[in-house]
Amino acid sequence: MVYLKHQVFISFSPRLLPPKKTPLTSRTLPMALSSMAAAQESSLLLFLLPTSAASVFPPLISVVVLAALLLRPETAREILVSPAFGDRPVKDAARQLLFHRAMGFAPSGDAHWRGLRRASAAHLFGPRRVAGSAPEREAIGARIVGDIASLMSRRGEVPLRRVLHAASLDHVMATVFGKRHGDLSIQDGELLEEMVTEGYDLLGKFNWADHLPLLRWLDLQGIRRRCNRLVQKVEVFVGKIIQEHKAKRAAGGVAVADGILGDFVDVLLDLQGEEKMSDSDMIAVLWEMIFRGTDTVAILMEWVMARMVMHPEIQAKAQAEVDAAVGGRRGGVADGDVASLPYIQSIVKETLRMHPPGPLLSWARLAVHDARVGGHAVPAGTTAMVNMWAIAHDAAVWPEPEAFRPERFSEGEDVGVLGGDLRLAPFGAGRRVCPGRMLALATAHLWLAQLLHAFDWSPTAAGVDLSERLGMSLEMAAPLVCKAVARA
């Protein structure tokens, strides 16, 4: 079987060699390409593969992914910021799960996507809304502290992943649906977790249908059948909440707090003109927000806390900063304290550098027309992927890249993480930058400060395993279990 039609190779500096632990595995790249990447102990090449070989083998063979071993930050910018790479390739599972109608995958030239982008910037994730959700972040952080204290008293150790995942789910439900802790029944809460877990599994699987279109209709792996069953559950679950909001609005019951109207559902219901959405499109958008928001902060926080457990001197320095900001005030850390916690913010930055949640899969871009990258011609229909993990671990870009040093952001150049500097852009860049990045950072900063203010953190006898597992996100292969002793 002929799998690859042709390849475009772009050469870069021979100094940019990837770390040996670059996370490219057969689970995360198509098998033919992962073996190619493993054989290339070099970052000299960016492999760009046309997404369709239909001109030669119609309609049997489609080549969908590149192998991107490492890019210079300036070359990464050419791909991520260029309108020529404004779209994302849509995997078959993503299309079946409605994501082609949501922010992440809708075509960039589509009026629907432009409307979503405007609504996102102006309403969903704008500064006022992020600030307005501070009380909910604080309350959830306080519940995390209570849950950890309870676990320590009962078990003598804390399985932190479970606590953080539950808190992240609470946060997403409050932000997206206006549902507070306890509003969901146990059954609905379990169903939501089940749907998110199933969605991650489906999108993370290697799917032959993405590369051999004929197999889509045969569905030999059963992925489409599973997607259809999941979408039915999503439509019922999210559709019910949309109807609840409509009924509440009809009764005049929409709450206004500090000039911010309702939650994300209310924002979408208020869109008018060409931005107005059908219920089916709202379901797609809200489902994507739940899906993408539930695990991202939890995974980041688990990495952050693993680093705190492993580096007691950094933990102590951060605690001193938090103590100075809070003083003797009752009630602990408030969201307003974060602005005066630069070291806490640097810890989160350094964690995002060393353990970017989406090192590969978040970076795929599709050329919508012919373009030039690094002076080389790239044809329309080419998929390009930036390996942000490799950039963040490259000694030519970052001194001592394997050392966890939050001080690098205060002693040297303070590199931002919001997409303006491709040396550290964990949320992406350009028109496809993550719209919820400010909310994610606000949450991580506050929760870290609350956890360090409340507890001293230390490892169990088993220690901390920093092995990585790359599925839809880069997470700890072994869930973090540690000790948390209440501070006096």
Tab-separated table of N, CA and C in Angstrom, residues 286-410:
chain	number	residue	atom	x	y	z
A	286	LEU	N	-21.062	25.177	23.273
A	286	LEU	CA	-21.027	24.934	24.718
A	286	LEU	C	-20.360	23.604	25.046
A	287	TRP	N	-20.603	22.605	24.225
A	287	TRP	CA	-19.963	21.306	24.419
A	287	TRP	C	-18.455	21.437	24.289
A	288	GLU	N	-17.980	22.216	23.312
A	288	GLU	CA	-16.539	22.409	23.172
A	288	GLU	C	-15.963	23.104	24.400
A	289	MET	N	-16.688	24.085	24.939
A	289	MET	CA	-16.191	24.792	26.123
A	289	MET	C	-16.065	23.858	27.320
A	290	ILE	N	-17.065	22.996	27.503
A	290	ILE	CA	-16.991	22.019	28.590
A	290	ILE	C	-15.811	21.086	28.354
A	291	PHE	N	-15.722	20.599	27.138
A	291	PHE	CA	-14.717	19.595	26.789
A	291	PHE	C	-13.302	20.140	26.961
A	292	ARG	N	-13.065	21.328	26.428
A	292	ARG	CA	-11.711	21.877	26.462
A	292	ARG	C	-11.364	22.471	27.817
A	293	GLY	N	-12.377	22.924	28.549
A	293	GLY	CA	-12.103	23.602	29.809
A	293	GLY	C	-11.983	22.700	31.011
A	294	THR	N	-12.542	21.496	30.929
A	294	THR	CA	-12.587	20.647	32.117
A	294	THR	C	-11.209	20.154	32.524
A	295	ASP	N	-10.429	19.656	31.586
A	295	ASP	CA	-9.151	19.038	31.939
A	295	ASP	C	-7.957	19.980	31.879
A	296	THR	N	-8.049	21.064	31.124
A	296	THR	CA	-6.872	21.900	30.893
A	296	THR	C	-6.281	22.445	32.185
A	297	VAL	N	-7.119	23.088	33.001
A	297	VAL	CA	-6.627	23.669	34.251
A	297	VAL	C	-6.211	22.575	35.224
A	298	ALA	N	-6.974	21.476	35.269
A	298	ALA	CA	-6.638	20.377	36.182
A	298	ALA	C	-5.270	19.784	35.851
A	299	ILE	N	-5.000	19.573	34.560
A	299	ILE	CA	-3.705	19.016	34.149
A	299	ILE	C	-2.572	19.983	34.473
A	300	LEU	N	-2.780	21.269	34.176
A	300	LEU	CA	-1.762	22.269	34.492
A	300	LEU	C	-1.485	22.307	35.993
A	301	MET	N	-2.544	22.321	36.807
A	301	MET	CA	-2.367	22.406	38.254
A	301	MET	C	-1.675	21.167	38.822
A	302	GLU	N	-1.935	20.005	38.243
A	302	GLU	CA	-1.248	18.807	38.731
A	302	GLU	C	0.256	18.918	38.479
A	303	TRP	N	0.635	19.420	37.296
A	303	TRP	CA	2.053	19.622	37.014
A	303	TRP	C	2.647	20.669	37.966
A	304	VAL	N	1.922	21.757	38.191
A	304	VAL	CA	2.412	22.809	39.090
A	304	VAL	C	2.673	22.241	40.481
A	305	MET	N	1.703	21.493	41.007
A	305	MET	CA	1.849	20.971	42.363
A	305	MET	C	2.931	19.894	42.440
A	306	ALA	N	3.111	19.137	41.368
A	306	ALA	CA	4.220	18.176	41.347
A	306	ALA	C	5.550	18.907	41.492
A	307	ARG	N	5.667	20.039	40.824
A	307	ARG	CA	6.889	20.825	40.925
A	307	ARG	C	7.058	21.421	42.323
A	308	MET	N	5.965	21.823	42.953
A	308	MET	CA	6.055	22.349	44.318
A	308	MET	C	6.511	21.264	45.290
A	309	VAL	N	6.001	20.063	45.112
A	309	VAL	CA	6.403	18.942	45.963
A	309	VAL	C	7.883	18.625	45.772
A	310	MET	N	8.353	18.697	44.541
A	310	MET	CA	9.742	18.339	44.227
A	310	MET	C	10.741	19.436	44.583
A	311	HIS	N	10.269	20.682	44.674
A	311	HIS	CA	11.178	21.813	44.884
A	311	HIS	C	10.753	22.595	46.125
A	312	PRO	N	11.068	22.098	47.320
A	312	PRO	CA	10.621	22.766	48.555
A	312	PRO	C	11.142	24.189	48.696
A	313	GLU	N	12.322	24.474	48.136
A	313	GLU	CA	12.851	25.828	48.244
A	313	GLU	C	12.020	26.810	47.421
A	314	ILE	N	11.536	26.387	46.271
A	314	ILE	CA	10.651	27.231	45.462
A	314	ILE	C	9.303	27.374	46.157
A	315	GLN	N	8.818	26.281	46.718
A	315	GLN	CA	7.558	26.312	47.462
A	315	GLN	C	7.630	27.318	48.613
A	316	ALA	N	8.717	27.281	49.381
A	316	ALA	CA	8.857	28.183	50.524
A	316	ALA	C	8.916	29.646	50.079
A	317	LYS	N	9.623	29.914	48.994
A	317	LYS	CA	9.711	31.287	48.481
A	317	LYS	C	8.340	31.788	48.041
A	318	ALA	N	7.573	30.928	47.386
A	318	ALA	CA	6.231	31.314	46.949
A	318	ALA	C	5.309	31.525	48.144
A	319	GLN	N	5.419	30.681	49.157
A	319	GLN	CA	4.585	30.837	50.350
A	319	GLN	C	4.879	32.153	51.055
A	320	ALA	N	6.141	32.531	51.110
A	320	ALA	CA	6.499	33.807	51.729
A	320	ALA	C	5.869	34.966	50.969
A	321	GLU	N	5.853	34.882	49.654
A	321	GLU	CA	5.228	35.936	48.846
A	321	GLU	C	3.731	36.010	49.118
A	322	VAL	N	3.075	34.850	49.179
A	322	VAL	CA	1.630	34.821	49.438
A	322	VAL	C	1.329	35.349	50.835
A	323	ASP	N	2.109	34.921	51.824
A	323	ASP	CA	1.886	35.378	53.196
A	323	ASP	C	1.996	36.893	53.293
A	324	ALA	N	2.970	37.473	52.612
A	324	ALA	CA	3.153	38.923	52.643
A	324	ALA	C	1.970	39.643	52.016
A	325	ALA	N	1.405	39.065	50.965
A	325	ALA	CA	0.264	39.698	50.293
A	325	ALA	C	-1.013	39.584	51.114
A	326	VAL	N	-1.210	38.438	51.753
A	326	VAL	CA	-2.447	38.209	52.508
A	326	VAL	C	-2.377	38.849	53.884
A	327	GLY	N	-1.199	38.821	54.498
A	327	GLY	CA	-1.056	39.360	55.843
A	327	GLY	C	-1.888	38.560	56.830
A	328	GLY	N	-2.492	39.243	57.760
A	328	GLY	CA	-3.325	38.560	58.755
A	328	GLY	C	-4.795	38.561	58.400
A	329	ARG	N	-5.103	38.869	57.153
A	329	ARG	CA	-6.504	38.967	56.747
A	329	ARG	C	-7.205	37.627	56.869
A	330	ARG	N	-8.381	37.631	57.433
A	330	ARG	CA	-9.171	36.412	57.524
A	330	ARG	C	-9.768	36.091	56.153
A	331	GLY	N	-9.954	34.821	55.910
A	331	GLY	CA	-10.553	34.420	54.643
A	331	GLY	C	-9.549	33.960	53.616
A	332	GLY	N	-8.251	34.123	53.909
A	332	GLY	CA	-7.239	33.595	53.005
A	332	GLY	C	-7.018	34.439	51.766
A	333	VAL	N	-6.526	33.798	50.715
A	333	VAL	CA	-6.140	34.488	49.483
A	333	VAL	C	-7.375	34.906	48.696
A	334	ALA	N	-7.363	36.139	48.218
A	334	ALA	CA	-8.434	36.646	47.359
A	334	ALA	C	-7.904	36.820	45.941
A	335	ASP	N	-8.820	36.833	44.986
A	335	ASP	CA	-8.418	36.975	43.589
A	335	ASP	C	-7.636	38.263	43.363
A	336	GLY	N	-7.978	39.304	44.096
A	336	GLY	CA	-7.284	40.574	43.943
A	336	GLY	C	-5.833	40.543	44.378
A	337	ASP	N	-5.448	39.521	45.139
A	337	ASP	CA	-4.057	39.413	45.589
A	337	ASP	C	-3.113	38.977	44.476
A	338	VAL	N	-3.649	38.329	43.451
A	338	VAL	CA	-2.797	37.710	42.424
A	338	VAL	C	-1.898	38.732	41.737
A	339	ALA	N	-2.396	39.947	41.546
A	339	ALA	CA	-1.596	40.974	40.870
A	339	ALA	C	-0.304	41.274	41.620
A	340	SER	N	-0.284	41.033	42.922
A	340	SER	CA	0.916	41.297	43.725
A	340	SER	C	1.697	40.021	44.023
A	341	LEU	N	1.499	38.993	43.198
A	341	LEU	CA	2.191	37.715	43.379
A	341	LEU	C	2.984	37.346	42.116
A	342	PRO	N	4.018	38.117	41.780
A	342	PRO	CA	4.757	37.831	40.537
A	342	PRO	C	5.462	36.480	40.553
A	343	TYR	N	5.920	36.027	41.722
A	343	TYR	CA	6.621	34.739	41.752
A	343	TYR	C	5.654	33.586	41.505
A	344	ILE	N	4.453	33.684	42.053
A	344	ILE	CA	3.411	32.689	41.763
A	344	ILE	C	3.162	32.627	40.262
A	345	GLN	N	3.063	33.788	39.628
A	345	GLN	CA	2.832	33.824	38.184
A	345	GLN	C	4.018	33.221	37.424
A	346	SER	N	5.233	33.447	37.917
A	346	SER	CA	6.413	32.877	37.260
A	346	SER	C	6.442	31.359	37.388
A	347	ILE	N	5.962	30.831	38.510
A	347	ILE	CA	5.900	29.375	38.687
A	347	ILE	C	4.973	28.764	37.643
A	348	VAL	N	3.826	29.396	37.431
A	348	VAL	CA	2.886	28.890	36.427
A	348	VAL	C	3.502	28.988	35.037
A	349	LYS	N	4.183	30.086	34.743
A	349	LYS	CA	4.857	30.230	33.443
A	349	LYS	C	5.887	29.125	33.226
A	350	GLU	N	6.712	28.893	34.244
A	350	GLU	CA	7.763	27.890	34.102
A	350	GLU	C	7.172	26.494	33.944
A	351	THR	N	6.052	26.245	34.598
A	351	THR	CA	5.378	24.957	34.424
A	351	THR	C	4.838	24.828	33.005
A	352	LEU	N	4.265	25.893	32.479
A	352	LEU	CA	3.768	25.871	31.104
A	352	LEU	C	4.903	25.687	30.106
A	353	ARG	N	6.080	26.191	30.445
A	353	ARG	CA	7.229	25.987	29.561
A	353	ARG	C	7.668	24.523	29.575
A	354	MET	N	7.809	23.959	30.758
A	354	MET	CA	8.335	22.600	30.858
A	354	MET	C	7.299	21.538	30.527
A	355	HIS	N	6.036	21.832	30.805
A	355	HIS	CA	4.980	20.838	30.605
A	355	HIS	C	3.786	21.466	29.877
A	356	PRO	N	3.960	21.927	28.645
A	356	PRO	CA	2.828	22.553	27.931
A	356	PRO	C	1.696	21.553	27.747
A	357	PRO	N	0.474	21.894	28.163
A	357	PRO	CA	-0.634	20.928	28.090
A	357	PRO	C	-0.911	20.415	26.683
A	358	GLY	N	-0.735	21.283	25.674
A	358	GLY	CA	-0.982	20.857	24.295
A	358	GLY	C	0.249	21.012	23.439
A	359	PRO	N	1.294	20.188	23.623
A	359	PRO	CA	2.565	20.429	22.942
A	359	PRO	C	2.540	20.186	21.449
A	360	LEU	N	1.644	19.340	20.976
A	360	LEU	CA	1.591	19.012	19.548
A	360	LEU	C	0.189	19.169	18.976
A	361	LEU	N	-0.776	18.547	19.612
A	361	LEU	CA	-2.088	18.409	18.992
A	361	LEU	C	-2.823	19.734	18.870
A	362	SER	N	-2.498	20.697	19.744
A	362	SER	CA	-3.167	21.991	19.670
A	362	SER	C	-2.608	22.869	18.561
A	363	TRP	N	-1.550	22.411	17.909
A	363	TRP	CA	-0.811	23.296	17.024
A	363	TRP	C	-0.995	22.984	15.549
A	364	ALA	N	-1.814	22.045	15.199
A	364	ALA	CA	-2.004	21.702	13.792
A	364	ALA	C	-2.681	22.846	13.055
A	365	ARG	N	-2.164	23.179	11.898
A	365	ARG	CA	-2.745	24.229	11.062
A	365	ARG	C	-2.853	23.702	9.635
A	366	LEU	N	-3.858	24.183	8.926
A	366	LEU	CA	-4.115	23.763	7.553
A	366	LEU	C	-3.956	24.958	6.627
A	367	ALA	N	-3.110	24.829	5.619
A	367	ALA	CA	-2.913	25.911	4.652
A	367	ALA	C	-4.148	26.028	3.766
A	368	VAL	N	-4.807	27.190	3.809
A	368	VAL	CA	-6.018	27.385	3.015
A	368	VAL	C	-5.683	27.866	1.608
A	369	HIS	N	-4.451	28.318	1.402
A	369	HIS	CA	-3.983	28.642	0.053
A	369	HIS	C	-2.466	28.489	0.034
A	370	ASP	N	-1.885	28.551	-1.153
A	370	ASP	CA	-0.433	28.413	-1.272
A	370	ASP	C	0.258	29.487	-0.431
A	371	ALA	N	1.374	29.112	0.178
A	371	ALA	CA	2.075	30.049	1.052
A	371	ALA	C	3.569	29.774	0.990
A	372	ARG	N	4.321	30.623	1.684
A	372	ARG	CA	5.758	30.412	1.816
A	372	ARG	C	6.096	30.393	3.299
A	373	VAL	N	6.888	29.412	3.701
A	373	VAL	CA	7.330	29.283	5.087
A	373	VAL	C	8.839	29.150	5.080
A	374	GLY	N	9.513	30.061	5.756
A	374	GLY	CA	10.972	30.019	5.768
A	374	GLY	C	11.578	30.133	4.389
A	375	GLY	N	10.870	30.816	3.489
A	375	GLY	CA	11.360	30.978	2.127
A	375	GLY	C	11.049	29.825	1.209
A	376	HIS	N	10.332	28.820	1.700
A	376	HIS	CA	10.004	27.644	0.901
A	376	HIS	C	8.525	27.648	0.535
A	377	ALA	N	8.217	27.183	-0.649
A	377	ALA	CA	6.829	27.119	-1.106
A	377	ALA	C	6.104	25.975	-0.401
A	378	VAL	N	4.903	26.283	0.072
A	378	VAL	CA	4.058	25.285	0.733
A	378	VAL	C	2.704	25.300	0.036
A	379	PRO	N	2.259	24.184	-0.520
A	379	PRO	CA	1.003	24.173	-1.269
A	379	PRO	C	-0.222	24.207	-0.370
A	380	ALA	N	-1.317	24.727	-0.923
A	380	ALA	CA	-2.599	24.698	-0.213
A	380	ALA	C	-2.956	23.258	0.129
A	381	GLY	N	-3.631	23.088	1.257
A	381	GLY	CA	-4.011	21.750	1.682
A	381	GLY	C	-2.963	21.058	2.526
A	382	THR	N	-1.860	21.768	2.826
A	382	THR	CA	-0.805	21.193	3.655
A	382	THR	C	-1.137	21.394	5.130
A	383	THR	N	-0.916	20.372	5.918
A	383	THR	CA	-1.055	20.476	7.366
A	383	THR	C	0.322	20.693	7.977
A	384	ALA	N	0.441	21.657	8.867
A	384	ALA	CA	1.703	21.932	9.557
A	384	ALA	C	1.466	21.891	11.056
A	385	MET	N	2.438	21.395	11.780
A	385	MET	CA	2.315	21.302	13.228
A	385	MET	C	3.587	21.807	13.886
A	386	VAL	N	3.441	22.626	14.907
A	386	VAL	CA	4.573	23.158	15.653
A	386	VAL	C	4.748	22.334	16.923
A	387	ASN	N	5.963	21.910	17.183
A	387	ASN	CA	6.263	21.165	18.401
A	387	ASN	C	6.709	22.149	19.478
A	388	MET	N	5.737	22.696	20.222
A	388	MET	CA	6.060	23.673	21.247
A	388	MET	C	6.863	23.063	22.386
A	389	TRP	N	6.643	21.799	22.667
A	389	TRP	CA	7.431	21.127	23.713
A	389	TRP	C	8.915	21.194	23.373
A	390	ALA	N	9.246	20.931	22.117
A	390	ALA	CA	10.650	20.923	21.721
A	390	ALA	C	11.254	22.321	21.762
A	391	ILE	N	10.500	23.324	21.326
A	391	ILE	CA	10.989	24.704	21.402
A	391	ILE	C	11.277	25.077	22.852
A	392	ALA	N	10.357	24.724	23.746
A	392	ALA	CA	10.486	25.099	25.153
A	392	ALA	C	11.597	24.340	25.867
A	393	HIS	N	12.091	23.247	25.260
A	393	HIS	CA	13.158	22.464	25.877
A	393	HIS	C	14.467	22.555	25.095
A	394	ASP	N	14.575	23.530	24.217
A	394	ASP	CA	15.764	23.640	23.377
A	394	ASP	C	16.749	24.626	23.989
A	395	ALA	N	17.993	24.197	24.157
A	395	ALA	CA	19.012	25.030	24.792
A	395	ALA	C	19.360	26.261	23.970
A	396	ALA	N	19.098	26.241	22.676
A	396	ALA	CA	19.356	27.412	21.844
A	396	ALA	C	18.316	28.502	22.074
A	397	VAL	N	17.202	28.124	22.669
A	397	VAL	CA	16.125	29.075	22.945
A	397	VAL	C	16.075	29.431	24.424
A	398	TRP	N	16.251	28.417	25.288
A	398	TRP	CA	16.151	28.602	26.736
A	398	TRP	C	17.425	28.083	27.411
A	399	PRO	N	18.157	28.935	28.136
A	399	PRO	CA	19.308	28.443	28.906
A	399	PRO	C	18.853	27.425	29.959
A	400	GLU	N	19.623	26.407	30.145
A	400	GLU	CA	19.309	25.343	31.110
A	400	GLU	C	17.850	24.894	30.979
A	401	PRO	N	17.462	24.404	29.833
A	401	PRO	CA	16.042	24.126	29.598
A	401	PRO	C	15.462	23.045	30.494
A	402	GLU	N	16.293	22.127	31.012
A	402	GLU	CA	15.767	21.051	31.843
A	402	GLU	C	15.684	21.434	33.314
A	403	ALA	N	16.130	22.634	33.668
A	403	ALA	CA	16.052	23.097	35.054
A	403	ALA	C	14.746	23.849	35.273
A	404	PHE	N	14.067	23.540	36.385
A	404	PHE	CA	12.839	24.255	36.735
A	404	PHE	C	13.238	25.501	37.516
A	405	ARG	N	13.217	26.655	36.847
A	405	ARG	CA	13.686	27.905	37.439
A	405	ARG	C	12.705	29.031	37.154
A	406	PRO	N	11.712	29.245	38.021
A	406	PRO	CA	10.781	30.362	37.819
A	406	PRO	C	11.495	31.708	37.779
A	407	GLU	N	12.659	31.782	38.434
A	407	GLU	CA	13.399	33.047	38.482
A	407	GLU	C	13.839	33.521	37.109
A	408	ARG	N	13.874	32.639	36.120
A	408	ARG	CA	14.320	33.053	34.788
A	408	ARG	C	13.445	34.183	34.240
A	409	PHE	N	12.193	34.283	34.721
A	409	PHE	CA	11.290	35.313	34.203
A	409	PHE	C	11.429	36.641	34.941
A	410	SER	N	12.077	36.632	36.092
A	410	SER	CA	12.300	37.882	36.817
A	410	SER	C	13.740	38.362	36.679
